[in-house]
Structure formats: structure tokens, C-alpha cells
Amino acid sequence: MQSAHLREHNLSAVLGALQSAPSPTSRAGLAALTRLTKPTVSKLVEELVGAGLVEEGAPVSAGAGRPMVPLRPAAGTLLAIGLEIAADHVSCLGIDLTGEELARRTVYRRIADGTAEDTLALAARLVREVRAEVPELPVVGVVAAVPGRIAPDDGRILSAPGLDWADVPVGARLHELLAPADWPVGAQNDNRLSVLTEIDRRPGESFLYVRGSTGVGGAVVLEGSVLEGVHGWAGEFGHTVVVPDGLECRCGRRGCLEAYISYLSLARQAGLSEDVRLEDLVEELARSSSRAEAIGVIGRSLGLAVANALNVLDLSTVVLSGYLAPIAEEITPIVRETVERHALAAEAGPLAIERSDHLADPALHGAARAALQPVFDHPVTWIERTR
């Protein structure tokens, strides 16, 4: 490896170790985490501290010997901006290198009632407002979380049925709307971004992640890494067929899981107004006389989709997120019974069905984290900007 590439690699390793460490870490701790020598780590840390990317805490006595100097990513040095475009709202979040929230904006509206251009103009406005809260910080970039399939080559939204969007160049159009700012702007699937926060909580684990939001989707995580698939669409559980020739789905096909347990489908089944907010769905279901029926539909439909996935993937843990998490205790017996009838996984031992409690808005946080990632992947670029 050439020296310049080696330096980039080692700086990235040190900064990444600090990001993932559950608490501030010493130089010796970093050497153990990265398997680099202590002199090498000390040199890299000095470079990162000098560039303002890492900060030192007050020395802490660790008994005999020299006090430990705790290290952590530097607060208030850079701004990364995440967007979430959901069926009933657009949210924007700005974070710094530590992941600390610096500014947030949310506007509620039925996205499918307007045009994609209207929504992207709103998103651009929220980005500017978040930026205006911390005008002194350099912007790393902007990433939008969108509930749809995304073209792997140029980031266009191929289809987002829950928004009634098709062939929308989200990243490119946001970049134009944010001009003259020339920040990197991208778009990713909301579920792929949501699972990043769960991976942080379950380092190195393998699990099936299923999230209820605008639609129903998720991700396959194998030993801490997301399975992408050939087109980057692995984990589209919402379009697993659970009833052949069943209800029509917004994607235009019939019998999809989303046709039975998506946000809008559940609202209709429970006789709720389609104006009910995503964040209020579970609470409104609790008041509905159709709750028991809805819980049964969710459990059986989700159980079939999970059983099919487990037969193919040979996993033993399912993590429920979004509006599925608060009702996990109620639907788990029905999901488990359905899985045991249809999945080979039941023969290998008990299936773990767990809920994700980490964040109320994981897609938004995941988008901001994705916008920040270039700093951890290519720290030399940011070090040179400080010179």
C-alpha cells in the first residue's frame, strides 16, 4: 500500500474507532482497537487533534502510571444534514461529528397530495433553515431518506408508491435547489438508513430488520453489514406476496405485505382518517374497535413474510422497528405461530423477535450519519481543508 493510501487508511481507522467506541478512548485503547502501534496511533491522533477532528479531554487518573487522556470526535466542528421524506412529513436534521443534534425542522403534509417538485422545494428550504442555525460550521453534505427503490447508478427514485413518485432525480434536483451551495447531495432508501442505528447497537450480529413507516421494508444484516443485493434492493419485504391475487398494493401488484400492513392500509382497516400521522398510528389503533382485527392481520401477514425470508436466509433474529416496535409484544405470538408453521428455522431453535427502541426517527438520524460518513472514510480531505 502506498504511503499516502496507508496514511488515509490509518487515519480513517483511528477516527472510525473513536466514532464507534461507547466511551472516550485513550491512545493505548485506540492502538488495541485498530491493531496499530502506539507510536503510530500517537502520531495520527496529533494530526487529527491539530485538524480539529478529535478533541482531548482532561487527564483521568488510572491508578499507577501516567493519567489517561480521553479522546473523542470533536464537537461543533462540522455539519452533516439528513432529510427524511415520509408519507406525511418532511424532516431535516443537522448533526456534528459526535452525532449530536444541532438543529431540526419538520413540516407535516400529505406528500402524495402534491408534486415531487413541491416536496423537494420544501426539503431544500428546511436544509437552508437548519444550515442557518449553525452558519459557522462547514457542511459535509446532505443525504435524503426516501421510502422507495433507488437506481444504483445515479440515485434516482425509480418508484416510491407511498409518495406516488416515479423516476424522480431527488439528489440531483436537491443539489440544483440548494445552489449556489455546492455540497454533495444524495438519496438513499429510508430503511437502509434506519438500520444503521440498529447495527450500532448490535455490532457484528446477523438479523432481519423489518420497519413499518410509509410502507413496510427493512434490511438483511449479516455479521454487522447490510446485504445490498445486485441492484441494492435486498430487504424489500413490503413487496413479499402474502396473499396470492390479494389486495391491490400501491406498487400496482396484488397481495403484497404492504397492501395489508402499511400505514395507509392499517388506517383504512381500523376506520381511521387518512390524515392520522405516522407517529400517532399506534395510539389511534389502540382507540379503535378494530384493533384486535388489525393486530391479527399484522401478525399473520408479517409472519408469512418473515417465514419466507428466514427459509432463504437462515437467520434466527428478527428486529421490529417503526410502528411495528410499539405493538411487538402483541403481534409476536401471532408472528411466532405463523413462522413455526411455515419456516424451517423453527427446527433450528427458538426465533428471537425483538423490538428496536433506539430512536423514534431512525431514518432521519441514519441519513445525517450517512452525510457525515465521508469524513470518516476520507479524513485527509478534511484535514487539508483546515490548513
Short mmCIF file of C-alpha atoms in Angstrom, two decimals:
data_model
loop_
_atom_site.label_atom_id
_atom_site.label_comp_id
_atom_site.label_asym_id
_atom_site.label_seq_id
_atom_site.Cartn_x
_atom_site.Cartn_y
_atom_site.Cartn_z
CA MET A 1 0.00 0.00 0.00
CA GLN A 2 1.40 3.40 -0.99
CA SER A 3 2.28 5.72 1.88
CA ALA A 4 -0.49 8.24 1.06
CA HIS A 5 -3.10 5.49 0.94
CA LEU A 6 -1.70 3.93 4.11
CA ARG A 7 -1.96 7.28 5.92
CA GLU A 8 -5.58 7.70 4.78
CA HIS A 9 -6.40 4.16 5.82
CA ASN A 10 -4.85 4.55 9.27
CA LEU A 11 -6.43 7.94 9.92
CA SER A 12 -9.79 6.52 8.92
CA ALA A 13 -9.27 3.53 11.23
CA VAL A 14 -8.48 5.76 14.22
CA LEU A 15 -11.36 8.16 13.59
CA GLY A 16 -13.76 5.29 12.97
CA ALA A 17 -12.70 3.57 16.20
CA LEU A 18 -13.41 6.76 18.13
CA GLN A 19 -16.82 7.05 16.47
CA SER A 20 -17.89 3.53 17.37
CA ALA A 21 -16.35 3.40 20.86
CA PRO A 22 -19.06 3.55 23.56
CA SER A 23 -16.97 5.98 25.62
CA PRO A 24 -13.91 8.26 25.18
CA THR A 25 -10.80 6.19 24.47
CA SER A 26 -7.12 6.68 25.18
CA ARG A 27 -4.26 6.40 22.71
CA ALA A 28 -3.43 2.99 24.15
CA GLY A 29 -7.05 1.94 23.77
CA LEU A 30 -7.02 3.05 20.14
CA ALA A 31 -3.87 1.04 19.50
CA ALA A 32 -5.65 -2.06 20.80
CA LEU A 33 -8.80 -1.36 18.78
CA THR A 34 -7.00 -0.63 15.50
CA ARG A 35 -4.04 -3.00 15.97
CA LEU A 36 -1.69 -0.17 15.09
CA THR A 37 1.45 0.52 17.10
CA LYS A 38 1.25 3.05 19.93
CA PRO A 39 3.76 5.45 18.26
CA THR A 40 1.73 5.32 15.02
CA VAL A 41 -1.53 5.99 16.87
CA SER A 42 0.04 8.91 18.77
CA LYS A 43 1.21 10.50 15.52
CA LEU A 44 -2.21 10.04 13.86
CA VAL A 45 -4.02 11.43 16.89
CA GLU A 46 -1.86 14.54 16.93
CA GLU A 47 -2.73 15.13 13.28
CA LEU A 48 -6.46 14.69 13.92
CA VAL A 49 -6.36 16.93 17.00
CA GLY A 50 -4.46 19.59 15.06
CA ALA A 51 -7.12 19.49 12.31
CA GLY A 52 -9.93 19.91 14.85
CA LEU A 53 -11.46 16.50 14.15
CA VAL A 54 -10.55 14.98 17.52
CA GLU A 55 -10.55 16.58 20.94
CA GLU A 56 -8.75 15.64 24.14
CA GLY A 57 -10.47 15.53 27.49
CA ALA A 58 -8.99 16.30 30.88
CA PRO A 59 -6.47 13.65 32.02
CA VAL A 60 -8.02 10.89 34.13
CA SER A 61 -6.05 9.05 36.78
CA ALA A 62 -5.98 5.30 36.12
CA GLY A 63 -4.07 4.29 39.25
CA ALA A 64 -0.32 3.85 39.00
CA GLY A 65 1.34 5.33 35.95
CA ARG A 66 0.53 8.27 33.73
CA PRO A 67 -3.06 9.60 33.65
CA MET A 68 -5.18 8.60 30.65
CA VAL A 69 -6.09 11.37 28.19
CA PRO A 70 -9.57 10.53 26.82
CA LEU A 71 -10.14 11.18 23.12
CA ARG A 72 -13.38 11.67 21.21
CA PRO A 73 -14.56 13.13 17.89
CA ALA A 74 -14.57 16.92 18.19
CA ALA A 75 -17.91 18.56 18.87
CA GLY A 76 -19.11 21.55 16.88
CA THR A 77 -16.60 21.30 14.04
CA LEU A 78 -18.59 20.09 11.01
CA LEU A 79 -22.26 19.95 10.00
CA ALA A 80 -23.89 16.96 8.29
CA ILE A 81 -27.51 17.26 7.20
CA GLY A 82 -30.06 14.47 6.93
CA LEU A 83 -33.52 14.63 5.37
CA GLU A 84 -36.45 12.26 5.73
CA ILE A 85 -39.27 12.38 3.19
CA ALA A 86 -42.16 10.28 4.52
CA ALA A 87 -45.81 9.91 3.57
CA ASP A 88 -46.96 12.63 5.96
CA HIS A 89 -43.93 14.83 6.65
CA VAL A 90 -40.54 16.13 5.68
CA SER A 91 -37.91 16.40 8.41
CA CYS A 92 -34.40 17.81 8.41
CA LEU A 93 -31.67 17.21 10.99
CA GLY A 94 -28.20 18.70 11.39
CA ILE A 95 -25.55 16.86 13.44
CA ASP A 96 -21.90 17.38 14.20
CA LEU A 97 -19.01 14.92 14.19
CA THR A 98 -20.14 13.42 17.51
CA GLY A 99 -23.65 12.77 16.22
CA GLU A 100 -25.02 15.50 18.47
CA GLU A 101 -28.18 17.19 17.19
CA LEU A 102 -27.54 20.84 16.31
CA ALA A 103 -30.79 21.80 14.58
CA ARG A 104 -34.03 20.20 13.41
CA ARG A 105 -37.07 21.14 11.35
CA THR A 106 -40.27 19.20 10.47
CA VAL A 107 -43.25 20.13 8.32
CA TYR A 108 -46.33 17.88 8.19
CA ARG A 109 -48.22 17.45 4.94
CA ARG A 110 -49.61 14.64 2.79
CA ILE A 111 -46.79 14.23 0.29
CA ALA A 112 -48.87 12.27 -2.25
CA ASP A 113 -51.30 15.21 -2.49
CA GLY A 114 -48.65 17.46 -4.02
CA THR A 115 -45.93 17.13 -6.63
CA ALA A 116 -42.41 15.82 -6.13
CA GLU A 117 -41.13 19.27 -7.08
CA ASP A 118 -43.19 20.88 -4.30
CA THR A 119 -41.78 18.44 -1.76
CA LEU A 120 -38.18 18.88 -2.89
CA ALA A 121 -38.56 22.66 -2.71
CA LEU A 122 -39.80 22.26 0.86
CA ALA A 123 -36.89 19.94 1.67
CA ALA A 124 -34.41 22.47 0.29
CA ARG A 125 -35.99 25.19 2.41
CA LEU A 126 -35.64 23.09 5.56
CA VAL A 127 -31.99 22.38 4.73
CA ARG A 128 -31.33 26.11 4.48
CA GLU A 129 -33.09 26.72 7.80
CA VAL A 130 -31.02 24.06 9.55
CA ARG A 131 -27.89 25.48 7.96
CA ALA A 132 -28.82 28.97 9.17
CA GLU A 133 -28.86 27.70 12.78
CA VAL A 134 -25.13 26.91 12.63
CA PRO A 135 -23.74 29.11 9.83
CA GLU A 136 -20.18 28.95 11.13
CA LEU A 137 -19.70 25.21 10.52
CA PRO A 138 -18.51 23.72 7.21
CA VAL A 139 -21.16 21.46 5.65
CA VAL A 140 -20.07 17.91 4.85
CA GLY A 141 -23.11 17.07 2.73
CA VAL A 142 -26.81 16.27 2.59
CA VAL A 143 -28.48 12.84 2.35
CA ALA A 144 -32.22 12.29 1.89
CA ALA A 145 -34.01 9.17 3.17
CA VAL A 146 -36.81 8.22 0.78
CA PRO A 147 -39.25 5.26 1.00
CA GLY A 148 -38.64 3.76 -2.41
CA ARG A 149 -36.39 1.86 -4.78
CA ILE A 150 -33.32 3.80 -5.85
CA ALA A 151 -31.30 3.38 -9.05
CA PRO A 152 -27.80 2.24 -8.06
CA ASP A 153 -26.08 4.23 -10.81
CA ASP A 154 -27.42 7.78 -10.34
CA GLY A 155 -29.56 7.78 -7.19
CA ARG A 156 -32.88 8.45 -8.93
CA ILE A 157 -36.01 7.28 -7.14
CA LEU A 158 -37.33 4.63 -9.51
CA SER A 159 -40.55 4.21 -7.56
CA ALA A 160 -41.88 5.32 -4.20
CA PRO A 161 -45.52 4.14 -4.15
CA GLY A 162 -46.23 5.61 -0.73
CA LEU A 163 -45.36 9.06 -2.08
CA ASP A 164 -46.83 8.42 -5.54
CA TRP A 165 -43.41 9.16 -7.07
CA ALA A 166 -41.72 7.52 -10.04
CA ASP A 167 -38.45 8.36 -11.78
CA VAL A 168 -37.59 11.36 -9.57
CA PRO A 169 -33.95 12.55 -9.53
CA VAL A 170 -34.02 13.51 -5.86
CA GLY A 171 -30.31 14.05 -5.29
CA ALA A 172 -29.69 15.97 -8.50
CA ARG A 173 -32.75 18.19 -8.08
CA LEU A 174 -31.97 19.00 -4.44
CA HIS A 175 -28.45 19.94 -5.48
CA GLU A 176 -29.90 22.40 -8.00
CA LEU A 177 -32.37 23.83 -5.48
CA LEU A 178 -29.62 24.39 -2.91
CA ALA A 179 -27.39 26.33 -5.32
CA PRO A 180 -25.15 28.29 -5.05
CA ALA A 181 -24.12 25.93 -2.23
CA ASP A 182 -22.15 23.10 -3.77
CA TRP A 183 -22.48 20.44 -1.09
CA PRO A 184 -22.60 16.74 -2.01
CA VAL A 185 -26.27 15.69 -2.07
CA GLY A 186 -27.53 12.12 -2.23
CA ALA A 187 -30.60 9.97 -1.66
CA GLN A 188 -30.88 6.51 -0.14
CA ASN A 189 -33.64 4.11 0.82
CA ASP A 190 -35.08 5.03 4.21
CA ASN A 191 -34.92 1.50 5.61
CA ARG A 192 -31.26 1.10 4.63
CA LEU A 193 -30.51 4.27 6.55
CA SER A 194 -32.70 3.30 9.52
CA VAL A 195 -30.86 0.05 10.09
CA LEU A 196 -27.54 1.86 10.60
CA THR A 197 -28.56 2.90 14.10
CA GLU A 198 -29.57 -0.69 14.90
CA ILE A 199 -26.23 -2.01 13.65
CA ASP A 200 -24.54 0.35 16.10
CA ARG A 201 -26.49 -1.33 18.92
CA ARG A 202 -25.74 -4.85 17.63
CA PRO A 203 -22.15 -4.80 16.33
CA GLY A 204 -21.22 -7.89 14.34
CA GLU A 205 -24.67 -9.50 14.66
CA SER A 206 -26.85 -11.04 11.94
CA PHE A 207 -30.57 -10.29 11.88
CA LEU A 208 -33.63 -9.49 9.78
CA TYR A 209 -34.70 -5.87 10.24
CA VAL A 210 -38.34 -5.03 9.47
CA ARG A 211 -39.65 -1.47 9.75
CA GLY A 212 -43.14 -0.06 9.44
CA SER A 213 -43.22 3.51 8.20
CA THR A 214 -44.64 4.99 4.99
CA GLY A 215 -44.62 1.42 3.72
CA VAL A 216 -43.04 -1.76 5.05
CA GLY A 217 -39.42 -2.52 4.34
CA GLY A 218 -36.24 -3.50 6.00
CA ALA A 219 -32.78 -4.91 5.58
CA VAL A 220 -30.81 -8.10 5.87
CA VAL A 221 -27.81 -7.69 8.19
CA LEU A 222 -25.07 -10.31 8.08
CA GLU A 223 -22.31 -10.03 10.70
CA GLY A 224 -22.83 -6.30 11.02
CA SER A 225 -23.03 -5.50 7.30
CA VAL A 226 -26.12 -4.76 5.20
CA LEU A 227 -26.74 -7.16 2.33
CA GLU A 228 -27.17 -4.94 -0.73
CA GLY A 229 -28.20 -7.33 -3.50
CA VAL A 230 -27.39 -6.91 -7.19
CA HIS A 231 -29.49 -3.73 -7.55
CA GLY A 232 -29.24 -2.55 -3.94
CA TRP A 233 -32.85 -3.57 -3.17
CA ALA A 234 -32.34 -6.54 -0.84
CA GLY A 235 -34.74 -6.31 2.08
CA GLU A 236 -37.87 -5.13 0.23
CA PHE A 237 -40.12 -7.20 2.49
CA GLY A 238 -43.06 -4.93 1.83
CA HIS A 239 -43.48 -6.47 -1.60
CA THR A 240 -43.28 -10.07 -0.48
CA VAL A 241 -46.52 -11.73 -1.59
CA VAL A 242 -48.54 -12.92 1.42
CA VAL A 243 -51.90 -13.41 -0.33
CA PRO A 244 -51.71 -14.51 -3.99
CA ASP A 245 -54.05 -12.32 -6.06
CA GLY A 246 -54.95 -10.47 -2.86
CA LEU A 247 -55.50 -6.78 -2.23
CA GLU A 248 -54.01 -4.34 -4.70
CA CYS A 249 -50.80 -2.72 -3.50
CA ARG A 250 -49.77 0.84 -4.30
CA CYS A 251 -46.92 -0.65 -6.35
CA GLY A 252 -49.56 -1.92 -8.83
CA ARG A 253 -49.21 -5.61 -7.88
CA ARG A 254 -51.51 -7.72 -5.73
CA GLY A 255 -51.12 -9.48 -2.40
CA CYS A 256 -48.03 -7.60 -1.17
CA LEU A 257 -47.37 -7.33 2.55
CA GLU A 258 -47.70 -3.54 2.23
CA ALA A 259 -51.26 -3.92 0.96
CA TYR A 260 -52.17 -5.33 4.38
CA ILE A 261 -49.97 -3.67 6.99
CA SER A 262 -48.71 -0.39 5.56
CA TYR A 263 -49.52 2.86 7.34
CA LEU A 264 -52.39 3.74 4.99
CA SER A 265 -53.73 0.16 4.86
CA LEU A 266 -53.88 -0.07 8.65
CA ALA A 267 -55.57 3.32 8.89
CA ARG A 268 -58.25 2.17 6.43
CA GLN A 269 -58.75 -1.21 8.14
CA ALA A 270 -59.21 0.48 11.51
CA GLY A 271 -61.55 3.11 10.09
CA LEU A 272 -59.12 5.91 10.88
CA SER A 273 -58.76 9.14 8.95
CA GLU A 274 -56.03 9.02 6.35
CA ASP A 275 -54.81 12.25 7.93
CA VAL A 276 -53.61 10.36 11.01
CA ARG A 277 -49.89 10.95 11.49
CA LEU A 278 -47.46 8.09 11.30
CA GLU A 279 -46.25 8.87 14.81
CA ASP A 280 -49.83 8.65 16.11
CA LEU A 281 -50.84 5.46 14.28
CA VAL A 282 -50.35 3.03 17.17
CA GLU A 283 -52.10 5.31 19.66
CA GLU A 284 -55.06 5.73 17.28
CA LEU A 285 -55.21 1.98 16.69
CA ALA A 286 -55.46 1.50 20.46
CA ARG A 287 -58.68 3.53 20.48
CA SER A 288 -60.16 1.72 17.50
CA SER A 289 -62.77 -1.00 17.85
CA SER A 290 -60.95 -2.81 15.01
CA ARG A 291 -57.64 -3.03 16.89
CA ALA A 292 -57.82 -6.76 17.61
CA GLU A 293 -58.61 -7.49 13.97
CA ALA A 294 -55.77 -5.23 12.80
CA ILE A 295 -53.30 -6.92 15.19
CA GLY A 296 -54.32 -10.30 13.78
CA VAL A 297 -53.83 -9.15 10.18
CA ILE A 298 -50.42 -7.65 11.02
CA GLY A 299 -49.23 -10.75 12.89
CA ARG A 300 -50.33 -13.28 10.27
CA SER A 301 -49.18 -11.24 7.25
CA LEU A 302 -45.84 -10.34 8.79
CA GLY A 303 -45.37 -13.93 9.96
CA LEU A 304 -45.70 -15.24 6.41
CA ALA A 305 -43.24 -12.69 5.04
CA VAL A 306 -40.76 -13.41 7.82
CA ALA A 307 -41.10 -17.18 7.37
CA ASN A 308 -40.31 -16.90 3.67
CA ALA A 309 -37.31 -14.68 4.38
CA LEU A 310 -35.96 -16.99 7.08
CA ASN A 311 -36.27 -20.02 4.81
CA VAL A 312 -34.00 -18.30 2.30
CA LEU A 313 -31.61 -16.52 4.68
CA ASP A 314 -31.26 -18.96 7.61
CA LEU A 315 -31.40 -16.28 10.33
CA SER A 316 -32.72 -16.59 13.87
CA THR A 317 -33.32 -12.98 14.96
CA VAL A 318 -35.95 -10.52 13.73
CA VAL A 319 -35.86 -6.88 14.85
CA LEU A 320 -39.08 -4.86 14.55
CA SER A 321 -38.86 -1.10 14.07
CA GLY A 322 -41.07 1.86 13.22
CA TYR A 323 -44.73 1.47 14.17
CA LEU A 324 -44.18 -2.29 14.49
CA ALA A 325 -41.99 -1.81 17.57
CA PRO A 326 -44.66 -0.48 20.00
CA ILE A 327 -47.00 -3.38 19.15
CA ALA A 328 -44.24 -6.02 19.11
CA GLU A 329 -45.47 -7.65 22.32
CA GLU A 330 -48.98 -8.08 20.89
CA ILE A 331 -48.04 -9.35 17.45
CA THR A 332 -45.11 -11.58 18.48
CA PRO A 333 -47.23 -14.63 19.48
CA ILE A 334 -49.08 -14.49 16.15
CA VAL A 335 -45.88 -13.94 14.14
CA ARG A 336 -44.15 -16.78 16.01
CA GLU A 337 -47.04 -19.21 15.48
CA THR A 338 -47.14 -18.38 11.76
CA VAL A 339 -43.36 -18.74 11.40
CA GLU A 340 -43.39 -22.09 13.19
CA ARG A 341 -45.96 -23.39 10.70
CA HIS A 342 -44.10 -22.21 7.61
CA ALA A 343 -40.37 -21.77 8.33
CA LEU A 344 -37.62 -24.35 8.55
CA ALA A 345 -35.89 -22.02 11.01
CA ALA A 346 -38.25 -23.27 13.71
CA GLU A 347 -36.45 -26.63 13.60
CA ALA A 348 -33.13 -24.99 14.48
CA GLY A 349 -34.33 -23.49 17.75
CA PRO A 350 -36.44 -20.61 19.05
CA LEU A 351 -36.79 -17.50 16.92
CA ALA A 352 -35.84 -14.25 18.67
CA ILE A 353 -38.30 -11.45 17.86
CA GLU A 354 -37.04 -8.19 19.33
CA ARG A 355 -38.05 -4.55 19.13
CA SER A 356 -35.89 -1.60 18.27
CA ASP A 357 -36.23 1.11 20.91
CA HIS A 358 -33.22 3.20 20.00
CA LEU A 359 -34.72 6.18 18.16
CA ALA A 360 -38.15 7.44 17.22
CA ASP A 361 -36.85 8.59 13.81
CA PRO A 362 -34.02 6.25 12.78
CA ALA A 363 -34.25 7.09 9.06
CA LEU A 364 -33.59 10.77 9.74
CA HIS A 365 -30.65 10.02 12.02
CA GLY A 366 -29.35 7.43 9.57
CA ALA A 367 -29.49 9.99 6.75
CA ALA A 368 -27.50 12.50 8.79
CA ARG A 369 -25.00 9.81 9.71
CA ALA A 370 -24.63 8.84 6.04
CA ALA A 371 -23.99 12.51 5.17
CA LEU A 372 -21.23 12.55 7.79
CA GLN A 373 -19.59 9.30 6.69
CA PRO A 374 -17.20 10.83 4.09
CA VAL A 375 -15.27 12.47 6.94
CA PHE A 376 -14.62 9.06 8.49
CA ASP A 377 -13.87 7.42 5.14
CA HIS A 378 -11.59 10.17 3.80
CA PRO A 379 -10.27 12.24 6.73
CA VAL A 380 -7.29 13.56 4.74
CA THR A 381 -9.65 15.70 2.66
CA TRP A 382 -10.95 17.40 5.80
CA ILE A 383 -7.51 17.73 7.36
CA GLU A 384 -6.26 19.54 4.26
CA ARG A 385 -9.24 21.92 4.36
CA THR A 386 -8.14 23.15 7.79
CA ARG A 387 -4.67 24.14 6.60
#
